[in-house]
């Protein structure tokens, strides 16, 4: 469930962050995608519900709660619940205000100024909140294991996943003629370029983290990597590396592929699957007992329910905002 929570949360956050970034760089094509992008924020309440479930079952969610030794102050269940809930509420207010101001930003110069001011805040809020989430739900699942760039590696990966999901959604809506307003043929190409950029960013931060820990050669730092790449999760470890870099990079690097919608969607699907496996590997690899994904009825049912509900929520939000017919 932790993997499902992280994916739902980042889909909600990245949709707003993308709209803010496109506005800040004055991308002319932002007007074609910004309302569709922020519609993913409708998933935020679902993410909050999943957070509460994970916190309620904290002793099952966080393996360090069963360790009988002195832990870092960060590994405190009460403190974790307080900061996560408070962070959720603050982010909800800021992102909700952004969506509200975006809808009326064209009414007057004052509205545009207010909208730009809140847009400037979004990247900072995104980075700070996602850093806390990355630490709480992945990095510090293994106490005393630290990486100075893990949070950056985490939310770059998840933002790239959102771009991939958005590509698939836009392609499906265009193919089925469900979009209320037509979208230019240049949009898939722009997202393909962004997918390529985030694929390169992801592998850069992945290797930078790996290289630093490998050169340090300290058991408390390297054992987590060795357990994933050589242990029971080695198939998953190398699978997400192949799906997120080995396959999409040599394809998207060619301009002709970035103008082919079918190829773009295929690469996006590879990145989405790779990111899900990546999250599962980092999280499950910290538990004392091995458990492969989707090998129990509970895994299948929970994942199907979460993403089924998420699909209905996003589709309803798009219809409510007259983005799709």
PDB file of C-alpha atoms in Angstrom:
ATOM      1  CA  UNK A   1       0.000   0.000   0.000  1.00  0.00           C
ATOM      2  CA  UNK A   2       2.936   2.368   0.604  1.00  0.00           C
ATOM      3  CA  UNK A   3       3.851   2.167  -3.083  1.00  0.00           C
ATOM      4  CA  UNK A   4       0.267   2.938  -4.116  1.00  0.00           C
ATOM      5  CA  UNK A   5       0.204   5.882  -1.690  1.00  0.00           C
ATOM      6  CA  UNK A   6       3.408   7.388  -3.075  1.00  0.00           C
ATOM      7  CA  UNK A   7       2.257   7.074  -6.689  1.00  0.00           C
ATOM      8  CA  UNK A   8      -1.161   8.622  -5.989  1.00  0.00           C
ATOM      9  CA  UNK A   9       0.418  11.429  -3.956  1.00  0.00           C
ATOM     10  CA  UNK A  10       3.008  12.341  -6.577  1.00  0.00           C
ATOM     11  CA  UNK A  11       0.446  12.273  -9.383  1.00  0.00           C
ATOM     12  CA  UNK A  12      -1.565  14.829  -7.409  1.00  0.00           C
ATOM     13  CA  UNK A  13       1.419  17.043  -6.580  1.00  0.00           C
ATOM     14  CA  UNK A  14       3.224  16.912  -9.915  1.00  0.00           C
ATOM     15  CA  UNK A  15       0.135  17.955 -11.868  1.00  0.00           C
ATOM     16  CA  UNK A  16       0.059  21.296 -10.064  1.00  0.00           C
ATOM     17  CA  UNK A  17       3.851  21.678 -10.116  1.00  0.00           C
ATOM     18  CA  UNK A  18       3.930  21.153 -13.889  1.00  0.00           C
ATOM     19  CA  UNK A  19       1.339  23.899 -14.417  1.00  0.00           C
ATOM     20  CA  UNK A  20       3.325  26.236 -12.146  1.00  0.00           C
ATOM     21  CA  UNK A  21       6.635  25.555 -13.886  1.00  0.00           C
ATOM     22  CA  UNK A  22       5.147  26.053 -17.348  1.00  0.00           C
ATOM     23  CA  UNK A  23       3.707  29.372 -16.208  1.00  0.00           C
ATOM     24  CA  UNK A  24       6.993  30.536 -14.663  1.00  0.00           C
ATOM     25  CA  UNK A  25       8.920  29.849 -17.885  1.00  0.00           C
ATOM     26  CA  UNK A  26       6.126  31.436 -19.961  1.00  0.00           C
ATOM     27  CA  UNK A  27       5.615  28.345 -22.105  1.00  0.00           C
ATOM     28  CA  UNK A  28       3.043  29.294 -24.725  1.00  0.00           C
ATOM     29  CA  UNK A  29       1.640  25.753 -24.833  1.00  0.00           C
ATOM     30  CA  UNK A  30       0.780  25.810 -21.128  1.00  0.00           C
ATOM     31  CA  UNK A  31      -2.731  27.020 -21.966  1.00  0.00           C
ATOM     32  CA  UNK A  32      -3.425  23.716 -23.727  1.00  0.00           C
ATOM     33  CA  UNK A  33      -2.475  21.488 -20.798  1.00  0.00           C
ATOM     34  CA  UNK A  34      -2.571  23.409 -17.518  1.00  0.00           C
ATOM     35  CA  UNK A  35      -6.184  22.712 -16.530  1.00  0.00           C
ATOM     36  CA  UNK A  36      -5.866  19.075 -17.545  1.00  0.00           C
ATOM     37  CA  UNK A  37      -2.676  18.851 -15.497  1.00  0.00           C
ATOM     38  CA  UNK A  38      -4.087  20.313 -12.278  1.00  0.00           C
ATOM     39  CA  UNK A  39      -7.114  18.021 -12.503  1.00  0.00           C
ATOM     40  CA  UNK A  40      -4.821  15.309 -11.080  1.00  0.00           C
ATOM     41  CA  UNK A  41      -4.837  17.211  -7.793  1.00  0.00           C
ATOM     42  CA  UNK A  42      -8.290  15.715  -7.270  1.00  0.00           C
ATOM     43  CA  UNK A  43      -6.323  12.633  -6.124  1.00  0.00           C
ATOM     44  CA  UNK A  44      -5.001  14.518  -3.087  1.00  0.00           C
ATOM     45  CA  UNK A  45      -7.864  13.512  -0.733  1.00  0.00           C
ATOM     46  CA  UNK A  46      -7.359   9.866  -1.749  1.00  0.00           C
ATOM     47  CA  UNK A  47      -3.655  10.207  -0.919  1.00  0.00           C
ATOM     48  CA  UNK A  48      -4.590  11.667   2.475  1.00  0.00           C
ATOM     49  CA  UNK A  49      -6.870   8.725   3.229  1.00  0.00           C
ATOM     50  CA  UNK A  50      -4.086   6.301   2.297  1.00  0.00           C
ATOM     51  CA  UNK A  51      -1.703   8.252   4.538  1.00  0.00           C
ATOM     52  CA  UNK A  52      -4.054   7.889   7.506  1.00  0.00           C
ATOM     53  CA  UNK A  53      -4.353   4.138   6.879  1.00  0.00           C
ATOM     54  CA  UNK A  54      -0.559   3.786   6.750  1.00  0.00           C
ATOM     55  CA  UNK A  55      -0.106   5.837   9.925  1.00  0.00           C
ATOM     56  CA  UNK A  56      -2.830   3.876  11.738  1.00  0.00           C
ATOM     57  CA  UNK A  57      -0.967   0.660  10.901  1.00  0.00           C
ATOM     58  CA  UNK A  58       2.381   2.290  11.601  1.00  0.00           C
ATOM     59  CA  UNK A  59       3.957  -0.824  13.117  1.00  0.00           C
ATOM     60  CA  UNK A  60       3.376  -2.660   9.839  1.00  0.00           C
ATOM     61  CA  UNK A  61       4.219   0.316   7.593  1.00  0.00           C
ATOM     62  CA  UNK A  62       7.559   1.200   9.180  1.00  0.00           C
ATOM     63  CA  UNK A  63       9.848  -1.771   9.914  1.00  0.00           C
ATOM     64  CA  UNK A  64      11.998   0.273  12.312  1.00  0.00           C
ATOM     65  CA  UNK A  65       9.158   0.327  14.865  1.00  0.00           C
ATOM     66  CA  UNK A  66      10.063  -3.288  15.701  1.00  0.00           C
ATOM     67  CA  UNK A  67      13.744  -2.489  16.374  1.00  0.00           C
ATOM     68  CA  UNK A  68      14.601  -2.487  20.083  1.00  0.00           C
ATOM     69  CA  UNK A  69      17.503  -0.063  20.148  1.00  0.00           C
ATOM     70  CA  UNK A  70      18.120   3.653  20.218  1.00  0.00           C
ATOM     71  CA  UNK A  71      16.942   5.162  16.940  1.00  0.00           C
ATOM     72  CA  UNK A  72      17.506   8.610  15.412  1.00  0.00           C
ATOM     73  CA  UNK A  73      14.973  11.199  16.584  1.00  0.00           C
ATOM     74  CA  UNK A  74      13.558  11.292  13.063  1.00  0.00           C
ATOM     75  CA  UNK A  75      12.413   7.671  13.508  1.00  0.00           C
ATOM     76  CA  UNK A  76       9.607   8.462  15.923  1.00  0.00           C
ATOM     77  CA  UNK A  77       6.093   7.374  14.977  1.00  0.00           C
ATOM     78  CA  UNK A  78       4.295  10.207  16.769  1.00  0.00           C
ATOM     79  CA  UNK A  79       6.602  12.868  15.335  1.00  0.00           C
ATOM     80  CA  UNK A  80       6.283  11.283  11.879  1.00  0.00           C
ATOM     81  CA  UNK A  81       2.475  11.329  11.977  1.00  0.00           C
ATOM     82  CA  UNK A  82       2.400  14.944  13.173  1.00  0.00           C
ATOM     83  CA  UNK A  83       4.746  16.279  10.509  1.00  0.00           C
ATOM     84  CA  UNK A  84       3.122  14.326   7.691  1.00  0.00           C
ATOM     85  CA  UNK A  85      -0.433  15.406   8.553  1.00  0.00           C
ATOM     86  CA  UNK A  86       0.615  19.023   9.086  1.00  0.00           C
ATOM     87  CA  UNK A  87       2.562  18.966   5.820  1.00  0.00           C
ATOM     88  CA  UNK A  88      -0.426  17.531   3.985  1.00  0.00           C
ATOM     89  CA  UNK A  89      -2.706  20.268   5.251  1.00  0.00           C
ATOM     90  CA  UNK A  90      -0.284  23.100   4.409  1.00  0.00           C
ATOM     91  CA  UNK A  91       0.407  21.755   0.924  1.00  0.00           C
ATOM     92  CA  UNK A  92      -3.313  21.282   0.328  1.00  0.00           C
ATOM     93  CA  UNK A  93      -3.944  24.956   1.129  1.00  0.00           C
ATOM     94  CA  UNK A  94      -1.114  26.253  -1.090  1.00  0.00           C
ATOM     95  CA  UNK A  95      -1.876  23.996  -4.050  1.00  0.00           C
ATOM     96  CA  UNK A  96      -5.604  24.612  -3.738  1.00  0.00           C
ATOM     97  CA  UNK A  97      -4.969  28.357  -3.810  1.00  0.00           C
ATOM     98  CA  UNK A  98      -2.853  27.952  -6.940  1.00  0.00           C
ATOM     99  CA  UNK A  99      -5.653  26.104  -8.741  1.00  0.00           C
ATOM    100  CA  UNK A 100      -8.184  28.740  -7.656  1.00  0.00           C
ATOM    101  CA  UNK A 101      -6.014  31.642  -8.816  1.00  0.00           C
ATOM    102  CA  UNK A 102      -5.151  29.915 -12.085  1.00  0.00           C
ATOM    103  CA  UNK A 103      -8.835  29.665 -12.954  1.00  0.00           C
ATOM    104  CA  UNK A 104      -9.300  33.427 -12.606  1.00  0.00           C
ATOM    105  CA  UNK A 105      -5.804  34.669 -13.507  1.00  0.00           C
ATOM    106  CA  UNK A 106      -6.979  36.262 -16.772  1.00  0.00           C
ATOM    107  CA  UNK A 107      -9.664  38.424 -15.147  1.00  0.00           C
ATOM    108  CA  UNK A 108      -7.431  41.344 -14.158  1.00  0.00           C
ATOM    109  CA  UNK A 109      -3.755  42.371 -13.777  1.00  0.00           C
ATOM    110  CA  UNK A 110      -4.049  42.006  -9.986  1.00  0.00           C
ATOM    111  CA  UNK A 111      -5.274  38.437 -10.344  1.00  0.00           C
ATOM    112  CA  UNK A 112      -2.347  37.683 -12.651  1.00  0.00           C
ATOM    113  CA  UNK A 113       0.140  39.109 -10.131  1.00  0.00           C
ATOM    114  CA  UNK A 114      -1.369  37.049  -7.300  1.00  0.00           C
ATOM    115  CA  UNK A 115      -1.296  33.959  -9.483  1.00  0.00           C
ATOM    116  CA  UNK A 116       2.358  34.455 -10.394  1.00  0.00           C
ATOM    117  CA  UNK A 117       3.299  34.988  -6.732  1.00  0.00           C
ATOM    118  CA  UNK A 118       1.719  31.711  -5.675  1.00  0.00           C
ATOM    119  CA  UNK A 119       3.232  29.966  -8.709  1.00  0.00           C
ATOM    120  CA  UNK A 120       6.679  31.030  -7.508  1.00  0.00           C
ATOM    121  CA  UNK A 121       6.015  29.280  -4.183  1.00  0.00           C
ATOM    122  CA  UNK A 122       4.957  25.963  -5.722  1.00  0.00           C
ATOM    123  CA  UNK A 123       8.435  24.590  -6.647  1.00  0.00           C
ATOM    124  CA  UNK A 124       9.758  25.338  -3.142  1.00  0.00           C
ATOM    125  CA  UNK A 125       6.749  23.726  -1.461  1.00  0.00           C
ATOM    126  CA  UNK A 126       7.019  20.722  -3.797  1.00  0.00           C
ATOM    127  CA  UNK A 127      10.703  20.167  -3.049  1.00  0.00           C
ATOM    128  CA  UNK A 128      10.374  20.559   0.728  1.00  0.00           C
ATOM    129  CA  UNK A 129       7.295  18.384   1.095  1.00  0.00           C
ATOM    130  CA  UNK A 130       8.526  15.672  -1.278  1.00  0.00           C
ATOM    131  CA  UNK A 131      11.849  15.615   0.580  1.00  0.00           C
ATOM    132  CA  UNK A 132      10.027  14.836   3.830  1.00  0.00           C
ATOM    133  CA  UNK A 133       7.901  12.176   2.117  1.00  0.00           C
ATOM    134  CA  UNK A 134      10.971  10.559   0.525  1.00  0.00           C
ATOM    135  CA  UNK A 135      12.761  10.419   3.865  1.00  0.00           C
ATOM    136  CA  UNK A 136       9.776   9.105   5.832  1.00  0.00           C
ATOM    137  CA  UNK A 137       8.481   6.469   3.440  1.00  0.00           C
ATOM    138  CA  UNK A 138      11.682   5.263   1.796  1.00  0.00           C
ATOM    139  CA  UNK A 139      15.086   6.465   2.956  1.00  0.00           C
ATOM    140  CA  UNK A 140      14.696   6.118   6.740  1.00  0.00           C
ATOM    141  CA  UNK A 141      12.784   2.837   6.567  1.00  0.00           C
ATOM    142  CA  UNK A 142      16.264   1.491   7.209  1.00  0.00           C
ATOM    143  CA  UNK A 143      17.518   3.464  10.249  1.00  0.00           C
ATOM    144  CA  UNK A 144      20.976   5.021  10.053  1.00  0.00           C
ATOM    145  CA  UNK A 145      20.986   4.665   6.229  1.00  0.00           C
ATOM    146  CA  UNK A 146      21.352   8.107   4.739  1.00  0.00           C
ATOM    147  CA  UNK A 147      21.952   9.564   1.307  1.00  0.00           C
ATOM    148  CA  UNK A 148      22.378  13.336   0.816  1.00  0.00           C
ATOM    149  CA  UNK A 149      20.633  13.276  -2.573  1.00  0.00           C
ATOM    150  CA  UNK A 150      18.035  10.558  -2.003  1.00  0.00           C
ATOM    151  CA  UNK A 151      15.122  13.000  -1.849  1.00  0.00           C
ATOM    152  CA  UNK A 152      16.189  14.642  -5.119  1.00  0.00           C
ATOM    153  CA  UNK A 153      16.570  11.234  -6.745  1.00  0.00           C
ATOM    154  CA  UNK A 154      13.124  10.268  -5.438  1.00  0.00           C
ATOM    155  CA  UNK A 155      11.045  13.211  -6.655  1.00  0.00           C
ATOM    156  CA  UNK A 156      12.852  13.494  -9.994  1.00  0.00           C
ATOM    157  CA  UNK A 157      11.858   9.866 -10.578  1.00  0.00           C
ATOM    158  CA  UNK A 158       8.254  10.520  -9.547  1.00  0.00           C
ATOM    159  CA  UNK A 159       7.921  13.702 -11.596  1.00  0.00           C
ATOM    160  CA  UNK A 160       9.133  11.781 -14.629  1.00  0.00           C
ATOM    161  CA  UNK A 161       6.497   9.152 -13.862  1.00  0.00           C
ATOM    162  CA  UNK A 162       3.786  11.838 -13.804  1.00  0.00           C
ATOM    163  CA  UNK A 163       4.912  13.085 -17.214  1.00  0.00           C
ATOM    164  CA  UNK A 164       4.645   9.518 -18.508  1.00  0.00           C
ATOM    165  CA  UNK A 165       1.137   9.098 -17.048  1.00  0.00           C
ATOM    166  CA  UNK A 166       0.083  12.439 -18.510  1.00  0.00           C
ATOM    167  CA  UNK A 167       1.350  11.403 -21.942  1.00  0.00           C
ATOM    168  CA  UNK A 168      -0.693   8.202 -21.812  1.00  0.00           C
ATOM    169  CA  UNK A 169      -3.830  10.044 -20.623  1.00  0.00           C
ATOM    170  CA  UNK A 170      -3.555  12.754 -23.276  1.00  0.00           C
ATOM    171  CA  UNK A 171      -2.942  10.178 -26.019  1.00  0.00           C
ATOM    172  CA  UNK A 172      -5.971   8.155 -24.902  1.00  0.00           C
ATOM    173  CA  UNK A 173      -8.222  11.226 -24.760  1.00  0.00           C
ATOM    174  CA  UNK A 174      -7.081  12.444 -28.163  1.00  0.00           C
ATOM    175  CA  UNK A 175      -7.542   9.030 -29.723  1.00  0.00           C
ATOM    176  CA  UNK A 176     -11.067   8.677 -28.322  1.00  0.00           C
ATOM    177  CA  UNK A 177     -11.945  12.306 -29.182  1.00  0.00           C
ATOM    178  CA  UNK A 178     -12.926  12.960 -25.574  1.00  0.00           C
ATOM    179  CA  UNK A 179     -11.137  16.289 -25.191  1.00  0.00           C
ATOM    180  CA  UNK A 180     -13.536  19.228 -25.019  1.00  0.00           C
ATOM    181  CA  UNK A 181     -10.937  21.460 -26.703  1.00  0.00           C
ATOM    182  CA  UNK A 182      -8.571  20.187 -29.409  1.00  0.00           C
ATOM    183  CA  UNK A 183      -4.914  19.824 -28.458  1.00  0.00           C
ATOM    184  CA  UNK A 184      -2.105  20.563 -30.896  1.00  0.00           C
ATOM    185  CA  UNK A 185      -0.023  17.794 -32.458  1.00  0.00           C
ATOM    186  CA  UNK A 186       3.082  19.406 -30.974  1.00  0.00           C
ATOM    187  CA  UNK A 187       2.106  18.537 -27.383  1.00  0.00           C
ATOM    188  CA  UNK A 188       3.192  14.849 -27.456  1.00  0.00           C
ATOM    189  CA  UNK A 189       6.548  15.923 -28.878  1.00  0.00           C
ATOM    190  CA  UNK A 190       7.060  18.468 -26.085  1.00  0.00           C
ATOM    191  CA  UNK A 191       6.297  15.842 -23.461  1.00  0.00           C
ATOM    192  CA  UNK A 192       8.599  13.374 -25.196  1.00  0.00           C
ATOM    193  CA  UNK A 193      11.407  15.913 -24.860  1.00  0.00           C
ATOM    194  CA  UNK A 194      10.611  16.316 -21.164  1.00  0.00           C
ATOM    195  CA  UNK A 195      10.527  12.531 -20.717  1.00  0.00           C
ATOM    196  CA  UNK A 196      13.976  12.320 -22.275  1.00  0.00           C
ATOM    197  CA  UNK A 197      15.262  15.090 -20.007  1.00  0.00           C
ATOM    198  CA  UNK A 198      13.917  13.453 -16.846  1.00  0.00           C
ATOM    199  CA  UNK A 199      15.220  10.051 -17.927  1.00  0.00           C
ATOM    200  CA  UNK A 200      18.705  11.566 -18.123  1.00  0.00           C
ATOM    201  CA  UNK A 201      18.217  13.397 -14.807  1.00  0.00           C
ATOM    202  CA  UNK A 202      17.019  10.236 -13.111  1.00  0.00           C
ATOM    203  CA  UNK A 203      19.970   8.093 -14.183  1.00  0.00           C
ATOM    204  CA  UNK A 204      22.363  10.931 -13.277  1.00  0.00           C
ATOM    205  CA  UNK A 205      21.078  11.128  -9.693  1.00  0.00           C
ATOM    206  CA  UNK A 206      20.790   7.338  -9.447  1.00  0.00           C
ATOM    207  CA  UNK A 207      24.418   6.847 -10.450  1.00  0.00           C
ATOM    208  CA  UNK A 208      25.653   9.829  -8.408  1.00  0.00           C
ATOM    209  CA  UNK A 209      24.106   8.341  -5.273  1.00  0.00           C
ATOM    210  CA  UNK A 210      25.401   4.868  -6.073  1.00  0.00           C
ATOM    211  CA  UNK A 211      28.907   6.143  -6.832  1.00  0.00           C
ATOM    212  CA  UNK A 212      29.240   8.119  -3.593  1.00  0.00           C
ATOM    213  CA  UNK A 213      28.088   5.201  -1.449  1.00  0.00           C
ATOM    214  CA  UNK A 214      30.245   2.731  -3.383  1.00  0.00           C
ATOM    215  CA  UNK A 215      33.396   4.857  -2.963  1.00  0.00           C
ATOM    216  CA  UNK A 216      32.677   5.196   0.772  1.00  0.00           C
ATOM    217  CA  UNK A 217      32.513   1.387   1.012  1.00  0.00           C
ATOM    218  CA  UNK A 218      30.903   1.525   4.456  1.00  0.00           C
ATOM    219  CA  UNK A 219      28.787  -1.470   5.383  1.00  0.00           C
ATOM    220  CA  UNK A 220      25.928   0.634   6.785  1.00  0.00           C
ATOM    221  CA  UNK A 221      25.724   2.493   3.448  1.00  0.00           C
ATOM    222  CA  UNK A 222      26.428  -0.175   0.828  1.00  0.00           C
ATOM    223  CA  UNK A 223      24.510  -3.108   2.306  1.00  0.00           C
ATOM    224  CA  UNK A 224      21.136  -1.720   1.187  1.00  0.00           C
ATOM    225  CA  UNK A 225      22.293  -1.486  -2.424  1.00  0.00           C
ATOM    226  CA  UNK A 226      23.947  -4.906  -2.344  1.00  0.00           C
ATOM    227  CA  UNK A 227      20.821  -6.478  -0.874  1.00  0.00           C
ATOM    228  CA  UNK A 228      18.741  -5.063  -3.720  1.00  0.00           C
ATOM    229  CA  UNK A 229      21.078  -5.689  -6.634  1.00  0.00           C
ATOM    230  CA  UNK A 230      22.460  -9.059  -5.534  1.00  0.00           C
ATOM    231  CA  UNK A 231      19.819 -10.361  -3.121  1.00  0.00           C
ATOM    232  CA  UNK A 232      16.249 -11.614  -3.552  1.00  0.00           C
ATOM    233  CA  UNK A 233      15.181  -8.355  -5.228  1.00  0.00           C
ATOM    234  CA  UNK A 234      17.925  -8.364  -7.852  1.00  0.00           C
ATOM    235  CA  UNK A 235      15.460  -9.095 -10.683  1.00  0.00           C
ATOM    236  CA  UNK A 236      13.359  -6.107  -9.654  1.00  0.00           C
ATOM    237  CA  UNK A 237      16.412  -3.875  -9.224  1.00  0.00           C
ATOM    238  CA  UNK A 238      17.757  -4.486 -12.701  1.00  0.00           C
ATOM    239  CA  UNK A 239      14.245  -4.463 -14.186  1.00  0.00           C
ATOM    240  CA  UNK A 240      13.476  -0.916 -13.108  1.00  0.00           C
ATOM    241  CA  UNK A 241      16.883   0.251 -14.337  1.00  0.00           C
ATOM    242  CA  UNK A 242      16.185  -1.262 -17.758  1.00  0.00           C
ATOM    243  CA  UNK A 243      12.604   0.029 -17.905  1.00  0.00           C
ATOM    244  CA  UNK A 244      13.485   3.565 -16.798  1.00  0.00           C
ATOM    245  CA  UNK A 245      16.724   4.103 -18.721  1.00  0.00           C
ATOM    246  CA  UNK A 246      18.021   1.305 -20.938  1.00  0.00           C
ATOM    247  CA  UNK A 247      14.796   1.172 -22.990  1.00  0.00           C
ATOM    248  CA  UNK A 248      13.529   4.799 -23.131  1.00  0.00           C
ATOM    249  CA  UNK A 249      16.835   6.665 -23.511  1.00  0.00           C
ATOM    250  CA  UNK A 250      18.120   5.148 -26.796  1.00  0.00           C
ATOM    251  CA  UNK A 251      14.607   5.476 -28.264  1.00  0.00           C
ATOM    252  CA  UNK A 252      13.671   8.996 -27.170  1.00  0.00           C
ATOM    253  CA  UNK A 253      17.083  10.360 -28.089  1.00  0.00           C
ATOM    254  CA  UNK A 254      16.064  10.200 -31.770  1.00  0.00           C
ATOM    255  CA  UNK A 255      13.854  13.094 -32.986  1.00  0.00           C
ATOM    256  CA  UNK A 256      11.805  10.810 -35.252  1.00  0.00           C
ATOM    257  CA  UNK A 257      10.754   8.722 -32.226  1.00  0.00           C
ATOM    258  CA  UNK A 258       9.756  11.847 -30.321  1.00  0.00           C
ATOM    259  CA  UNK A 259       7.302  12.686 -33.119  1.00  0.00           C
ATOM    260  CA  UNK A 260       5.670   9.256 -33.117  1.00  0.00           C
ATOM    261  CA  UNK A 261       2.804   9.123 -30.617  1.00  0.00           C
ATOM    262  CA  UNK A 262       2.749   5.311 -30.436  1.00  0.00           C
ATOM    263  CA  UNK A 263       6.453   5.194 -29.635  1.00  0.00           C
ATOM    264  CA  UNK A 264       6.093   7.951 -27.035  1.00  0.00           C
ATOM    265  CA  UNK A 265       3.232   6.114 -25.320  1.00  0.00           C
ATOM    266  CA  UNK A 266       5.224   2.863 -25.319  1.00  0.00           C
ATOM    267  CA  UNK A 267       8.203   4.602 -23.683  1.00  0.00           C
ATOM    268  CA  UNK A 268       5.889   6.292 -21.189  1.00  0.00           C
ATOM    269  CA  UNK A 269       4.399   2.895 -20.269  1.00  0.00           C
ATOM    270  CA  UNK A 270       7.920   1.527 -19.731  1.00  0.00           C
ATOM    271  CA  UNK A 271       8.746   4.428 -17.388  1.00  0.00           C
ATOM    272  CA  UNK A 272       5.494   4.013 -15.437  1.00  0.00           C
ATOM    273  CA  UNK A 273       6.054   0.293 -14.873  1.00  0.00           C
ATOM    274  CA  UNK A 274       9.709   0.888 -14.030  1.00  0.00           C
ATOM    275  CA  UNK A 275       8.834   3.542 -11.454  1.00  0.00           C
ATOM    276  CA  UNK A 276       6.305   1.271  -9.742  1.00  0.00           C
ATOM    277  CA  UNK A 277       8.916  -1.510  -9.512  1.00  0.00           C
ATOM    278  CA  UNK A 278      11.527   1.021  -8.338  1.00  0.00           C
ATOM    279  CA  UNK A 279       9.347   2.227  -5.469  1.00  0.00           C
ATOM    280  CA  UNK A 280       8.498  -1.351  -4.478  1.00  0.00           C
ATOM    281  CA  UNK A 281      12.154  -2.400  -4.490  1.00  0.00           C
ATOM    282  CA  UNK A 282      13.320   0.471  -2.272  1.00  0.00           C
ATOM    283  CA  UNK A 283      10.471  -0.027   0.200  1.00  0.00           C
ATOM    284  CA  UNK A 284      10.119  -3.810   0.384  1.00  0.00           C
ATOM    285  CA  UNK A 285      13.891  -4.277   0.471  1.00  0.00           C
ATOM    286  CA  UNK A 286      13.965  -2.835   4.011  1.00  0.00           C
ATOM    287  CA  UNK A 287      11.663  -5.459   5.506  1.00  0.00           C
ATOM    288  CA  UNK A 288      13.172  -8.544   7.197  1.00  0.00           C
ATOM    289  CA  UNK A 289      11.102 -11.006   5.143  1.00  0.00           C
ATOM    290  CA  UNK A 290      11.098 -11.210   1.348  1.00  0.00           C
ATOM    291  CA  UNK A 291       7.837 -10.485  -0.460  1.00  0.00           C
ATOM    292  CA  UNK A 292       7.619 -10.184  -4.238  1.00  0.00           C
ATOM    293  CA  UNK A 293       5.010  -7.803  -5.723  1.00  0.00           C
ATOM    294  CA  UNK A 294       1.526  -8.997  -6.669  1.00  0.00           C
ATOM    295  CA  UNK A 295       2.080 -12.458  -5.162  1.00  0.00           C
ATOM    296  CA  UNK A 296      -0.841 -12.249  -2.747  1.00  0.00           C
ATOM    297  CA  UNK A 297      -4.532 -11.543  -3.125  1.00  0.00           C
ATOM    298  CA  UNK A 298      -4.196  -8.571  -0.767  1.00  0.00           C
ATOM    299  CA  UNK A 299      -1.639  -6.909  -3.078  1.00  0.00           C
ATOM    300  CA  UNK A 300      -3.823  -7.319  -6.148  1.00  0.00           C
ATOM    301  CA  UNK A 301      -7.092  -6.238  -4.499  1.00  0.00           C
ATOM    302  CA  UNK A 302      -5.674  -3.155  -2.750  1.00  0.00           C
ATOM    303  CA  UNK A 303      -3.825  -1.934  -5.850  1.00  0.00           C
ATOM    304  CA  UNK A 304      -6.882  -2.517  -8.063  1.00  0.00           C
ATOM    305  CA  UNK A 305      -9.146  -0.635  -5.648  1.00  0.00           C
ATOM    306  CA  UNK A 306      -6.758   2.304  -5.203  1.00  0.00           C
ATOM    307  CA  UNK A 307      -6.148   2.876  -8.890  1.00  0.00           C
ATOM    308  CA  UNK A 308      -9.763   2.126  -9.804  1.00  0.00           C
ATOM    309  CA  UNK A 309     -10.958   4.784  -7.378  1.00  0.00           C
ATOM    310  CA  UNK A 310      -8.217   7.130  -8.592  1.00  0.00           C
ATOM    311  CA  UNK A 311      -9.314   6.704 -12.201  1.00  0.00           C
ATOM    312  CA  UNK A 312     -12.923   7.534 -11.333  1.00  0.00           C
ATOM    313  CA  UNK A 313     -11.867  10.585  -9.291  1.00  0.00           C
ATOM    314  CA  UNK A 314      -9.683  12.085 -12.038  1.00  0.00           C
ATOM    315  CA  UNK A 315     -12.248  11.413 -14.760  1.00  0.00           C
ATOM    316  CA  UNK A 316     -14.968  13.043 -12.660  1.00  0.00           C
ATOM    317  CA  UNK A 317     -12.757  16.075 -12.030  1.00  0.00           C
ATOM    318  CA  UNK A 318     -12.078  16.464 -15.749  1.00  0.00           C
ATOM    319  CA  UNK A 319     -15.774  16.236 -16.555  1.00  0.00           C
ATOM    320  CA  UNK A 320     -16.685  18.678 -13.783  1.00  0.00           C
ATOM    321  CA  UNK A 321     -14.254  21.214 -15.243  1.00  0.00           C
ATOM    322  CA  UNK A 322     -15.557  20.586 -18.781  1.00  0.00           C
ATOM    323  CA  UNK A 323     -12.185  19.294 -19.959  1.00  0.00           C
ATOM    324  CA  UNK A 324     -13.603  16.103 -21.456  1.00  0.00           C
ATOM    325  CA  UNK A 325     -16.943  15.244 -22.996  1.00  0.00           C
TER     326      UNK A 325
END
